[in-house]
Amino acid sequence: MKLTVVGKSPAWQDEGGACSSYLVSEGDTSILLDCGNGAFGALRKLTDPAGLDAIFISHLHADHFFDLVPFAFSLTNSLRGREVYGLAYSTEGVEQPIELYGPPASGGALESVCGVWRMPTMLFDTFEFSEYDPGGEVTVGPLKITFRAVPHYIETWAISVAGPDGKRLVFGADCSPNEALADFAAGADLLIAEATLAEPEPDPDDRGHMTPREAGEVARAAGVSRLVLTHIPDQIDPGWAVAEAGAAFEGPVAVAEGAMELDL
Ligand SMILES: [Zn+2]
Ligand SMILES: [Zn+2]
């Protein structure tokens, strides 16, 4: 199983960067975790987006799903035979629509967003849309995907992807320090954890993100093999972030960057 970081920016893009999006592939199967703003262009540099099998969205903050819109435009104007913009995506090997798995109760919200420009069903017309059951498991080719609610400002789900050889990565989505993610990621080969903050939010009762050290503490509690810090602004020194996380977690730590590849 291979992870490729498509975008790692927080709610605003790094200079030339993209927001939350991660490509996970195993053999001929590839899935996307999140599709934040800026991700579609970055994804095009890495692979033919039309060749994806499925997309999973962790939560409905803009930086995690907004580029579903340009993604859908590209597909409707190429795969569906309307070459309006003369896009040149290869449709070779694409026999069925890409599956889009939104969080529970996300269909209405996606409809409202696209309804602003009077195309409320554009995502449903383009992708094979469904809402995932957080208590269930989704199978895409050889990959098994499961979910766990984590504390954030809105309902948010961490996502686990297990490969056929038992290797497993966990994407923590956006979350404040919590035990649910550590439990969900227990023993995983890789934890991709957000480290948005240089300092914890001042109000302990109104937290939604973590510092690098807090991400390291989750990794230590989970006993994962390695940690990648993500959702981290380019204003934060990556060397400092790694040292902070390393103060809590003994395993390898890296800061995500666009096009970074990790083999599990
Ligand atoms: Zn975010
Ligand atoms: Zn968020």
PDB file of C-alpha atoms and ligand atoms in Angstrom:
ATOM      1  CA  MET A   1       0.000   0.000   0.000  1.00  0.00           C
ATOM      2  CA  LYS A   2       1.325   3.419  -0.901  1.00  0.00           C
ATOM      3  CA  LEU A   3       0.359   6.821   0.492  1.00  0.00           C
ATOM      4  CA  THR A   4       0.943   9.935  -1.565  1.00  0.00           C
ATOM      5  CA  VAL A   5       0.240  13.319   0.003  1.00  0.00           C
ATOM      6  CA  VAL A   6      -1.757  15.415  -2.447  1.00  0.00           C
ATOM      7  CA  GLY A   7      -2.253  18.377  -0.128  1.00  0.00           C
ATOM      8  CA  LYS A   8      -1.482  19.022   3.517  1.00  0.00           C
ATOM      9  CA  SER A   9      -2.402  22.680   4.046  1.00  0.00           C
ATOM     10  CA  PRO A  10      -4.762  23.706   6.835  1.00  0.00           C
ATOM     11  CA  ALA A  11      -7.860  25.827   6.115  1.00  0.00           C
ATOM     12  CA  TRP A  12      -5.804  28.138   3.923  1.00  0.00           C
ATOM     13  CA  GLN A  13      -3.372  26.884   1.332  1.00  0.00           C
ATOM     14  CA  ASP A  14       0.376  26.981   1.747  1.00  0.00           C
ATOM     15  CA  GLU A  15       2.125  29.048  -0.906  1.00  0.00           C
ATOM     16  CA  GLY A  16       1.523  26.991  -4.032  1.00  0.00           C
ATOM     17  CA  GLY A  17       0.013  24.237  -1.896  1.00  0.00           C
ATOM     18  CA  ALA A  18      -3.247  22.365  -1.587  1.00  0.00           C
ATOM     19  CA  CYS A  19      -5.592  21.553   1.264  1.00  0.00           C
ATOM     20  CA  SER A  20      -6.315  18.149   2.769  1.00  0.00           C
ATOM     21  CA  SER A  21      -6.070  15.258   0.320  1.00  0.00           C
ATOM     22  CA  TYR A  22      -4.265  11.908   0.355  1.00  0.00           C
ATOM     23  CA  LEU A  23      -3.966   9.290  -2.345  1.00  0.00           C
ATOM     24  CA  VAL A  24      -3.809   5.677  -1.180  1.00  0.00           C
ATOM     25  CA  SER A  25      -3.049   2.983  -3.707  1.00  0.00           C
ATOM     26  CA  GLU A  26      -2.602  -0.753  -3.752  1.00  0.00           C
ATOM     27  CA  GLY A  27      -1.992  -2.446  -7.087  1.00  0.00           C
ATOM     28  CA  ASP A  28      -4.550  -1.141  -9.565  1.00  0.00           C
ATOM     29  CA  THR A  29      -6.792   0.292  -6.842  1.00  0.00           C
ATOM     30  CA  SER A  30      -6.544   3.893  -5.720  1.00  0.00           C
ATOM     31  CA  ILE A  31      -8.678   5.941  -3.383  1.00  0.00           C
ATOM     32  CA  LEU A  32      -8.596   9.553  -2.257  1.00  0.00           C
ATOM     33  CA  LEU A  33      -9.050  10.630   1.361  1.00  0.00           C
ATOM     34  CA  ASP A  34     -10.468  14.169   1.304  1.00  0.00           C
ATOM     35  CA  CYS A  35     -10.467  16.551  -1.640  1.00  0.00           C
ATOM     36  CA  GLY A  36      -9.838  19.997  -0.184  1.00  0.00           C
ATOM     37  CA  ASN A  37      -9.450  23.213  -2.112  1.00  0.00           C
ATOM     38  CA  GLY A  38      -6.427  23.138  -4.385  1.00  0.00           C
ATOM     39  CA  ALA A  39      -6.276  19.334  -4.290  1.00  0.00           C
ATOM     40  CA  PHE A  40      -7.609  18.638  -7.755  1.00  0.00           C
ATOM     41  CA  GLY A  41      -4.796  20.459  -9.548  1.00  0.00           C
ATOM     42  CA  ALA A  42      -2.224  18.785  -7.318  1.00  0.00           C
ATOM     43  CA  LEU A  43      -3.844  15.402  -7.928  1.00  0.00           C
ATOM     44  CA  ARG A  44      -3.571  15.889 -11.684  1.00  0.00           C
ATOM     45  CA  LYS A  45       0.197  16.163 -11.288  1.00  0.00           C
ATOM     46  CA  LEU A  46       0.258  12.773  -9.572  1.00  0.00           C
ATOM     47  CA  THR A  47      -2.240  10.630 -11.422  1.00  0.00           C
ATOM     48  CA  ASP A  48      -5.167  10.661 -13.825  1.00  0.00           C
ATOM     49  CA  PRO A  49      -8.040  11.628 -11.491  1.00  0.00           C
ATOM     50  CA  ALA A  50     -10.533   9.784 -13.703  1.00  0.00           C
ATOM     51  CA  GLY A  51      -8.793   6.539 -12.788  1.00  0.00           C
ATOM     52  CA  LEU A  52      -9.615   6.747  -9.081  1.00  0.00           C
ATOM     53  CA  ASP A  53     -11.887   4.085  -7.623  1.00  0.00           C
ATOM     54  CA  ALA A  54     -13.318   5.992  -4.684  1.00  0.00           C
ATOM     55  CA  ILE A  55     -13.183   9.196  -2.666  1.00  0.00           C
ATOM     56  CA  PHE A  56     -13.855   9.444   1.072  1.00  0.00           C
ATOM     57  CA  ILE A  57     -14.583  12.741   2.829  1.00  0.00           C
ATOM     58  CA  SER A  58     -13.740  13.077   6.527  1.00  0.00           C
ATOM     59  CA  HIS A  59     -15.947  16.093   7.233  1.00  0.00           C
ATOM     60  CA  LEU A  60     -17.617  19.029   5.574  1.00  0.00           C
ATOM     61  CA  HIS A  61     -15.154  21.824   6.196  1.00  0.00           C
ATOM     62  CA  ALA A  62     -14.237  23.521   2.927  1.00  0.00           C
ATOM     63  CA  ASP A  63     -10.580  22.541   3.119  1.00  0.00           C
ATOM     64  CA  HIS A  64     -11.623  18.871   3.013  1.00  0.00           C
ATOM     65  CA  PHE A  65     -14.131  18.725   0.174  1.00  0.00           C
ATOM     66  CA  PHE A  66     -14.341  21.877  -1.971  1.00  0.00           C
ATOM     67  CA  ASP A  67     -12.343  20.482  -4.884  1.00  0.00           C
ATOM     68  CA  LEU A  68     -14.996  17.857  -5.507  1.00  0.00           C
ATOM     69  CA  VAL A  69     -16.516  20.660  -7.559  1.00  0.00           C
ATOM     70  CA  PRO A  70     -13.725  21.122 -10.135  1.00  0.00           C
ATOM     71  CA  PHE A  71     -13.241  17.340 -10.042  1.00  0.00           C
ATOM     72  CA  ALA A  72     -16.879  16.888 -11.051  1.00  0.00           C
ATOM     73  CA  PHE A  73     -16.669  19.542 -13.745  1.00  0.00           C
ATOM     74  CA  SER A  74     -13.661  17.786 -15.249  1.00  0.00           C
ATOM     75  CA  LEU A  75     -15.466  14.451 -15.369  1.00  0.00           C
ATOM     76  CA  THR A  76     -18.745  15.735 -16.725  1.00  0.00           C
ATOM     77  CA  ASN A  77     -16.893  17.517 -19.471  1.00  0.00           C
ATOM     78  CA  SER A  78     -14.757  14.567 -20.493  1.00  0.00           C
ATOM     79  CA  LEU A  79     -16.023  11.181 -19.347  1.00  0.00           C
ATOM     80  CA  ARG A  80     -19.621  12.018 -20.160  1.00  0.00           C
ATOM     81  CA  GLY A  81     -18.820  13.006 -23.696  1.00  0.00           C
ATOM     82  CA  ARG A  82     -19.348  16.725 -23.431  1.00  0.00           C
ATOM     83  CA  GLU A  83     -15.963  18.027 -24.499  1.00  0.00           C
ATOM     84  CA  VAL A  84     -16.961  21.576 -23.663  1.00  0.00           C
ATOM     85  CA  TYR A  85     -13.589  22.616 -22.425  1.00  0.00           C
ATOM     86  CA  GLY A  86     -11.602  20.227 -24.586  1.00  0.00           C
ATOM     87  CA  LEU A  87     -10.231  18.431 -21.549  1.00  0.00           C
ATOM     88  CA  ALA A  88      -7.972  15.574 -22.357  1.00  0.00           C
ATOM     89  CA  TYR A  89      -8.411  13.080 -19.567  1.00  0.00           C
ATOM     90  CA  SER A  90      -7.845   9.521 -20.521  1.00  0.00           C
ATOM     91  CA  THR A  91     -10.996   7.494 -20.129  1.00  0.00           C
ATOM     92  CA  GLU A  92      -9.076   4.306 -20.790  1.00  0.00           C
ATOM     93  CA  GLY A  93      -9.968   1.708 -18.207  1.00  0.00           C
ATOM     94  CA  VAL A  94     -12.729   3.823 -16.678  1.00  0.00           C
ATOM     95  CA  GLU A  95     -15.805   1.685 -16.876  1.00  0.00           C
ATOM     96  CA  GLN A  96     -17.798   2.978 -13.966  1.00  0.00           C
ATOM     97  CA  PRO A  97     -18.199   6.228 -12.046  1.00  0.00           C
ATOM     98  CA  ILE A  98     -15.933   7.003  -9.139  1.00  0.00           C
ATOM     99  CA  GLU A  99     -17.562   6.163  -5.829  1.00  0.00           C
ATOM    100  CA  LEU A 100     -17.908   9.178  -3.541  1.00  0.00           C
ATOM    101  CA  TYR A 101     -18.419   8.429   0.155  1.00  0.00           C
ATOM    102  CA  GLY A 102     -19.561  11.418   2.168  1.00  0.00           C
ATOM    103  CA  PRO A 103     -20.000  11.578   5.924  1.00  0.00           C
ATOM    104  CA  PRO A 104     -23.410  10.684   7.397  1.00  0.00           C
ATOM    105  CA  ALA A 105     -26.099  13.204   6.450  1.00  0.00           C
ATOM    106  CA  SER A 106     -23.775  15.022   4.036  1.00  0.00           C
ATOM    107  CA  GLY A 107     -25.927  14.611   0.929  1.00  0.00           C
ATOM    108  CA  GLY A 108     -28.204  17.530   1.755  1.00  0.00           C
ATOM    109  CA  ALA A 109     -25.272  19.809   2.535  1.00  0.00           C
ATOM    110  CA  LEU A 110     -23.522  18.960  -0.733  1.00  0.00           C
ATOM    111  CA  GLU A 111     -26.782  19.588  -2.565  1.00  0.00           C
ATOM    112  CA  SER A 112     -27.099  22.995  -0.891  1.00  0.00           C
ATOM    113  CA  VAL A 113     -23.535  23.991  -1.746  1.00  0.00           C
ATOM    114  CA  CYS A 114     -23.893  23.099  -5.426  1.00  0.00           C
ATOM    115  CA  GLY A 115     -27.398  24.550  -5.440  1.00  0.00           C
ATOM    116  CA  VAL A 116     -25.847  28.007  -5.038  1.00  0.00           C
ATOM    117  CA  TRP A 117     -24.958  27.890  -8.726  1.00  0.00           C
ATOM    118  CA  ARG A 118     -28.147  26.005  -9.557  1.00  0.00           C
ATOM    119  CA  MET A 119     -26.514  22.603 -10.040  1.00  0.00           C
ATOM    120  CA  PRO A 120     -27.670  20.926  -6.806  1.00  0.00           C
ATOM    121  CA  THR A 121     -27.176  17.372  -8.055  1.00  0.00           C
ATOM    122  CA  MET A 122     -23.882  17.873  -9.880  1.00  0.00           C
ATOM    123  CA  LEU A 123     -21.872  15.714  -7.473  1.00  0.00           C
ATOM    124  CA  PHE A 124     -24.518  12.972  -7.444  1.00  0.00           C
ATOM    125  CA  ASP A 125     -24.754  13.059 -11.249  1.00  0.00           C
ATOM    126  CA  THR A 126     -20.993  12.711 -11.574  1.00  0.00           C
ATOM    127  CA  PHE A 127     -19.923  10.417  -8.775  1.00  0.00           C
ATOM    128  CA  GLU A 128     -21.589   7.284  -7.408  1.00  0.00           C
ATOM    129  CA  PHE A 129     -22.536   9.003  -4.162  1.00  0.00           C
ATOM    130  CA  SER A 130     -23.362   7.439  -0.838  1.00  0.00           C
ATOM    131  CA  GLU A 131     -22.974   8.320   2.813  1.00  0.00           C
ATOM    132  CA  TYR A 132     -20.762   5.941   4.731  1.00  0.00           C
ATOM    133  CA  ASP A 133     -21.966   4.187   7.846  1.00  0.00           C
ATOM    134  CA  PRO A 134     -19.397   5.053  10.519  1.00  0.00           C
ATOM    135  CA  GLY A 135     -20.018   1.700  12.164  1.00  0.00           C
ATOM    136  CA  GLY A 136     -19.532  -0.234   8.963  1.00  0.00           C
ATOM    137  CA  GLU A 137     -16.714  -1.167   6.632  1.00  0.00           C
ATOM    138  CA  VAL A 138     -16.338  -0.219   2.981  1.00  0.00           C
ATOM    139  CA  THR A 139     -14.377  -2.455   0.631  1.00  0.00           C
ATOM    140  CA  VAL A 140     -12.707  -0.980  -2.437  1.00  0.00           C
ATOM    141  CA  GLY A 141     -10.739  -3.615  -4.312  1.00  0.00           C
ATOM    142  CA  PRO A 142      -8.232  -5.004  -1.794  1.00  0.00           C
ATOM    143  CA  LEU A 143      -8.652  -2.054   0.605  1.00  0.00           C
ATOM    144  CA  LYS A 144     -10.843  -2.074   3.692  1.00  0.00           C
ATOM    145  CA  ILE A 145     -11.961   1.318   4.971  1.00  0.00           C
ATOM    146  CA  THR A 146     -13.380   2.010   8.432  1.00  0.00           C
ATOM    147  CA  PHE A 147     -14.284   5.153  10.369  1.00  0.00           C
ATOM    148  CA  ARG A 148     -14.218   6.639  13.869  1.00  0.00           C
ATOM    149  CA  ALA A 149     -15.772   9.853  15.140  1.00  0.00           C
ATOM    150  CA  VAL A 150     -13.221  12.334  16.460  1.00  0.00           C
ATOM    151  CA  PRO A 151     -13.858  15.635  18.288  1.00  0.00           C
ATOM    152  CA  HIS A 152     -13.772  18.720  16.059  1.00  0.00           C
ATOM    153  CA  TYR A 153     -15.938  21.787  15.495  1.00  0.00           C
ATOM    154  CA  ILE A 154     -18.364  19.780  13.363  1.00  0.00           C
ATOM    155  CA  GLU A 155     -19.013  16.040  13.064  1.00  0.00           C
ATOM    156  CA  THR A 156     -15.793  14.517  11.786  1.00  0.00           C
ATOM    157  CA  TRP A 157     -14.538  11.003  11.118  1.00  0.00           C
ATOM    158  CA  ALA A 158     -11.024   9.622  11.160  1.00  0.00           C
ATOM    159  CA  ILE A 159     -10.498   7.082   8.387  1.00  0.00           C
ATOM    160  CA  SER A 160      -8.539   3.817   8.499  1.00  0.00           C
ATOM    161  CA  VAL A 161      -7.346   2.036   5.351  1.00  0.00           C
ATOM    162  CA  ALA A 162      -6.143  -1.559   5.639  1.00  0.00           C
ATOM    163  CA  GLY A 163      -4.343  -3.334   2.828  1.00  0.00           C
ATOM    164  CA  PRO A 164      -4.460  -7.015   1.910  1.00  0.00           C
ATOM    165  CA  ASP A 165      -1.225  -7.740   3.755  1.00  0.00           C
ATOM    166  CA  GLY A 166      -2.583  -6.373   7.033  1.00  0.00           C
ATOM    167  CA  LYS A 167      -0.748  -3.061   6.803  1.00  0.00           C
ATOM    168  CA  ARG A 168      -2.893  -0.184   7.977  1.00  0.00           C
ATOM    169  CA  LEU A 169      -2.810   3.589   7.864  1.00  0.00           C
ATOM    170  CA  VAL A 170      -5.041   5.911   9.827  1.00  0.00           C
ATOM    171  CA  PHE A 171      -5.879   9.451   8.774  1.00  0.00           C
ATOM    172  CA  GLY A 172      -6.976  11.388  11.838  1.00  0.00           C
ATOM    173  CA  ALA A 173      -8.841  14.125   9.934  1.00  0.00           C
ATOM    174  CA  ASP A 174      -9.159  17.324  11.983  1.00  0.00           C
ATOM    175  CA  CYS A 175      -9.447  16.861  15.729  1.00  0.00           C
ATOM    176  CA  SER A 176      -8.562  18.143  19.145  1.00  0.00           C
ATOM    177  CA  PRO A 177      -6.466  15.903  21.443  1.00  0.00           C
ATOM    178  CA  ASN A 178      -8.528  12.790  22.121  1.00  0.00           C
ATOM    179  CA  GLU A 179      -8.458   9.144  23.065  1.00  0.00           C
ATOM    180  CA  ALA A 180     -10.756   7.968  20.278  1.00  0.00           C
ATOM    181  CA  LEU A 181      -8.099   8.513  17.620  1.00  0.00           C
ATOM    182  CA  ALA A 182      -5.433   6.761  19.701  1.00  0.00           C
ATOM    183  CA  ASP A 183      -7.768   3.808  20.167  1.00  0.00           C
ATOM    184  CA  PHE A 184      -8.716   3.730  16.490  1.00  0.00           C
ATOM    185  CA  ALA A 185      -5.082   3.947  15.363  1.00  0.00           C
ATOM    186  CA  ALA A 186      -3.796   1.396  17.895  1.00  0.00           C
ATOM    187  CA  GLY A 187      -0.969  -0.586  16.320  1.00  0.00           C
ATOM    188  CA  ALA A 188      -1.305   1.057  12.896  1.00  0.00           C
ATOM    189  CA  ASP A 189       1.710   1.201  10.604  1.00  0.00           C
ATOM    190  CA  LEU A 190       1.158   4.896   9.941  1.00  0.00           C
ATOM    191  CA  LEU A 191      -0.783   7.674  11.615  1.00  0.00           C
ATOM    192  CA  ILE A 192      -1.405  10.846   9.643  1.00  0.00           C
ATOM    193  CA  ALA A 193      -2.284  13.316  12.369  1.00  0.00           C
ATOM    194  CA  GLU A 194      -3.117  16.957  12.159  1.00  0.00           C
ATOM    195  CA  ALA A 195      -0.808  19.478  13.816  1.00  0.00           C
ATOM    196  CA  THR A 196      -2.452  22.766  12.984  1.00  0.00           C
ATOM    197  CA  LEU A 197      -1.458  24.788  15.993  1.00  0.00           C
ATOM    198  CA  ALA A 198       1.729  26.296  17.359  1.00  0.00           C
ATOM    199  CA  GLU A 199      -0.034  26.673  20.708  1.00  0.00           C
ATOM    200  CA  PRO A 200      -3.205  24.992  22.036  1.00  0.00           C
ATOM    201  CA  GLU A 201      -6.376  27.045  21.675  1.00  0.00           C
ATOM    202  CA  PRO A 202      -6.759  29.203  24.801  1.00  0.00           C
ATOM    203  CA  ASP A 203     -10.217  27.926  25.748  1.00  0.00           C
ATOM    204  CA  PRO A 204      -9.878  24.267  26.793  1.00  0.00           C
ATOM    205  CA  ASP A 205     -13.621  23.819  26.267  1.00  0.00           C
ATOM    206  CA  ASP A 206     -13.500  25.032  22.680  1.00  0.00           C
ATOM    207  CA  ARG A 207     -10.762  23.052  21.034  1.00  0.00           C
ATOM    208  CA  GLY A 208     -10.744  21.570  17.515  1.00  0.00           C
ATOM    209  CA  HIS A 209      -7.109  21.099  16.586  1.00  0.00           C
ATOM    210  CA  MET A 210      -3.796  19.825  17.921  1.00  0.00           C
ATOM    211  CA  THR A 211      -0.221  20.996  18.272  1.00  0.00           C
ATOM    212  CA  PRO A 212       2.627  18.800  16.957  1.00  0.00           C
ATOM    213  CA  ARG A 213       3.356  17.656  20.509  1.00  0.00           C
ATOM    214  CA  GLU A 214      -0.272  16.653  21.026  1.00  0.00           C
ATOM    215  CA  ALA A 215      -0.189  14.724  17.738  1.00  0.00           C
ATOM    216  CA  GLY A 216       2.938  12.986  19.052  1.00  0.00           C
ATOM    217  CA  GLU A 217       1.102  12.115  22.245  1.00  0.00           C
ATOM    218  CA  VAL A 218      -1.705  10.487  20.254  1.00  0.00           C
ATOM    219  CA  ALA A 219       0.869   8.530  18.223  1.00  0.00           C
ATOM    220  CA  ARG A 220       2.558   7.341  21.403  1.00  0.00           C
ATOM    221  CA  ALA A 221      -0.743   6.314  23.007  1.00  0.00           C
ATOM    222  CA  ALA A 222      -1.680   4.447  19.823  1.00  0.00           C
ATOM    223  CA  GLY A 223       1.684   2.709  19.545  1.00  0.00           C
ATOM    224  CA  VAL A 224       1.852   3.346  15.804  1.00  0.00           C
ATOM    225  CA  SER A 225       4.996   2.598  13.800  1.00  0.00           C
ATOM    226  CA  ARG A 226       5.376   6.069  12.335  1.00  0.00           C
ATOM    227  CA  LEU A 227       3.783   9.484  12.383  1.00  0.00           C
ATOM    228  CA  VAL A 228       3.213  12.041   9.651  1.00  0.00           C
ATOM    229  CA  LEU A 229       2.159  15.508  10.784  1.00  0.00           C
ATOM    230  CA  THR A 230      -0.282  17.218   8.469  1.00  0.00           C
ATOM    231  CA  HIS A 231      -2.806  20.077   8.207  1.00  0.00           C
ATOM    232  CA  ILE A 232       0.129  22.186   9.306  1.00  0.00           C
ATOM    233  CA  PRO A 233       0.611  25.740   8.034  1.00  0.00           C
ATOM    234  CA  ASP A 234       3.790  26.604   6.174  1.00  0.00           C
ATOM    235  CA  GLN A 235       4.260  29.372   8.714  1.00  0.00           C
ATOM    236  CA  ILE A 236       5.224  26.697  11.264  1.00  0.00           C
ATOM    237  CA  ASP A 237       8.851  25.561  11.124  1.00  0.00           C
ATOM    238  CA  PRO A 238       8.788  21.855  10.192  1.00  0.00           C
ATOM    239  CA  GLY A 239      11.968  21.182  12.170  1.00  0.00           C
ATOM    240  CA  TRP A 240      10.331  22.566  15.285  1.00  0.00           C
ATOM    241  CA  ALA A 241       7.189  20.517  14.621  1.00  0.00           C
ATOM    242  CA  VAL A 242       9.155  17.274  14.260  1.00  0.00           C
ATOM    243  CA  ALA A 243      11.108  18.002  17.454  1.00  0.00           C
ATOM    244  CA  GLU A 244       7.893  18.753  19.353  1.00  0.00           C
ATOM    245  CA  ALA A 245       6.190  15.563  18.180  1.00  0.00           C
ATOM    246  CA  GLY A 246       9.402  13.644  18.808  1.00  0.00           C
ATOM    247  CA  ALA A 247       9.388  14.786  22.420  1.00  0.00           C
ATOM    248  CA  ALA A 248       6.249  12.684  22.886  1.00  0.00           C
ATOM    249  CA  PHE A 249       6.655   9.912  20.301  1.00  0.00           C
ATOM    250  CA  GLU A 250       9.803   7.832  19.837  1.00  0.00           C
ATOM    251  CA  GLY A 251       9.102   6.531  16.329  1.00  0.00           C
ATOM    252  CA  PRO A 252       9.876   8.235  13.017  1.00  0.00           C
ATOM    253  CA  VAL A 253       8.121  11.575  12.491  1.00  0.00           C
ATOM    254  CA  ALA A 254       7.848  13.581   9.283  1.00  0.00           C
ATOM    255  CA  VAL A 255       5.925  16.649   8.219  1.00  0.00           C
ATOM    256  CA  ALA A 256       3.709  16.017   5.196  1.00  0.00           C
ATOM    257  CA  GLU A 257       4.445  17.826   1.989  1.00  0.00           C
ATOM    258  CA  GLY A 258       2.845  17.742  -1.435  1.00  0.00           C
ATOM    259  CA  ALA A 259       3.785  14.662  -3.510  1.00  0.00           C
ATOM    260  CA  MET A 260       5.440  12.958  -0.516  1.00  0.00           C
ATOM    261  CA  GLU A 261       5.244   9.173  -0.951  1.00  0.00           C
ATOM    262  CA  LEU A 262       5.335   6.570   1.770  1.00  0.00           C
ATOM    263  CA  ASP A 263       5.319   2.831   1.205  1.00  0.00           C
ATOM    264  CA  LEU A 264       3.747   0.671   3.840  1.00  0.00           C
TER     265      LEU A 264
HETATM  266 ZN    ZN B   1      -9.221  21.277   8.004  1.00  0.00          ZN
HETATM  267 ZN    ZN B   2     -12.090  20.874   9.948  1.00  0.00          ZN
END
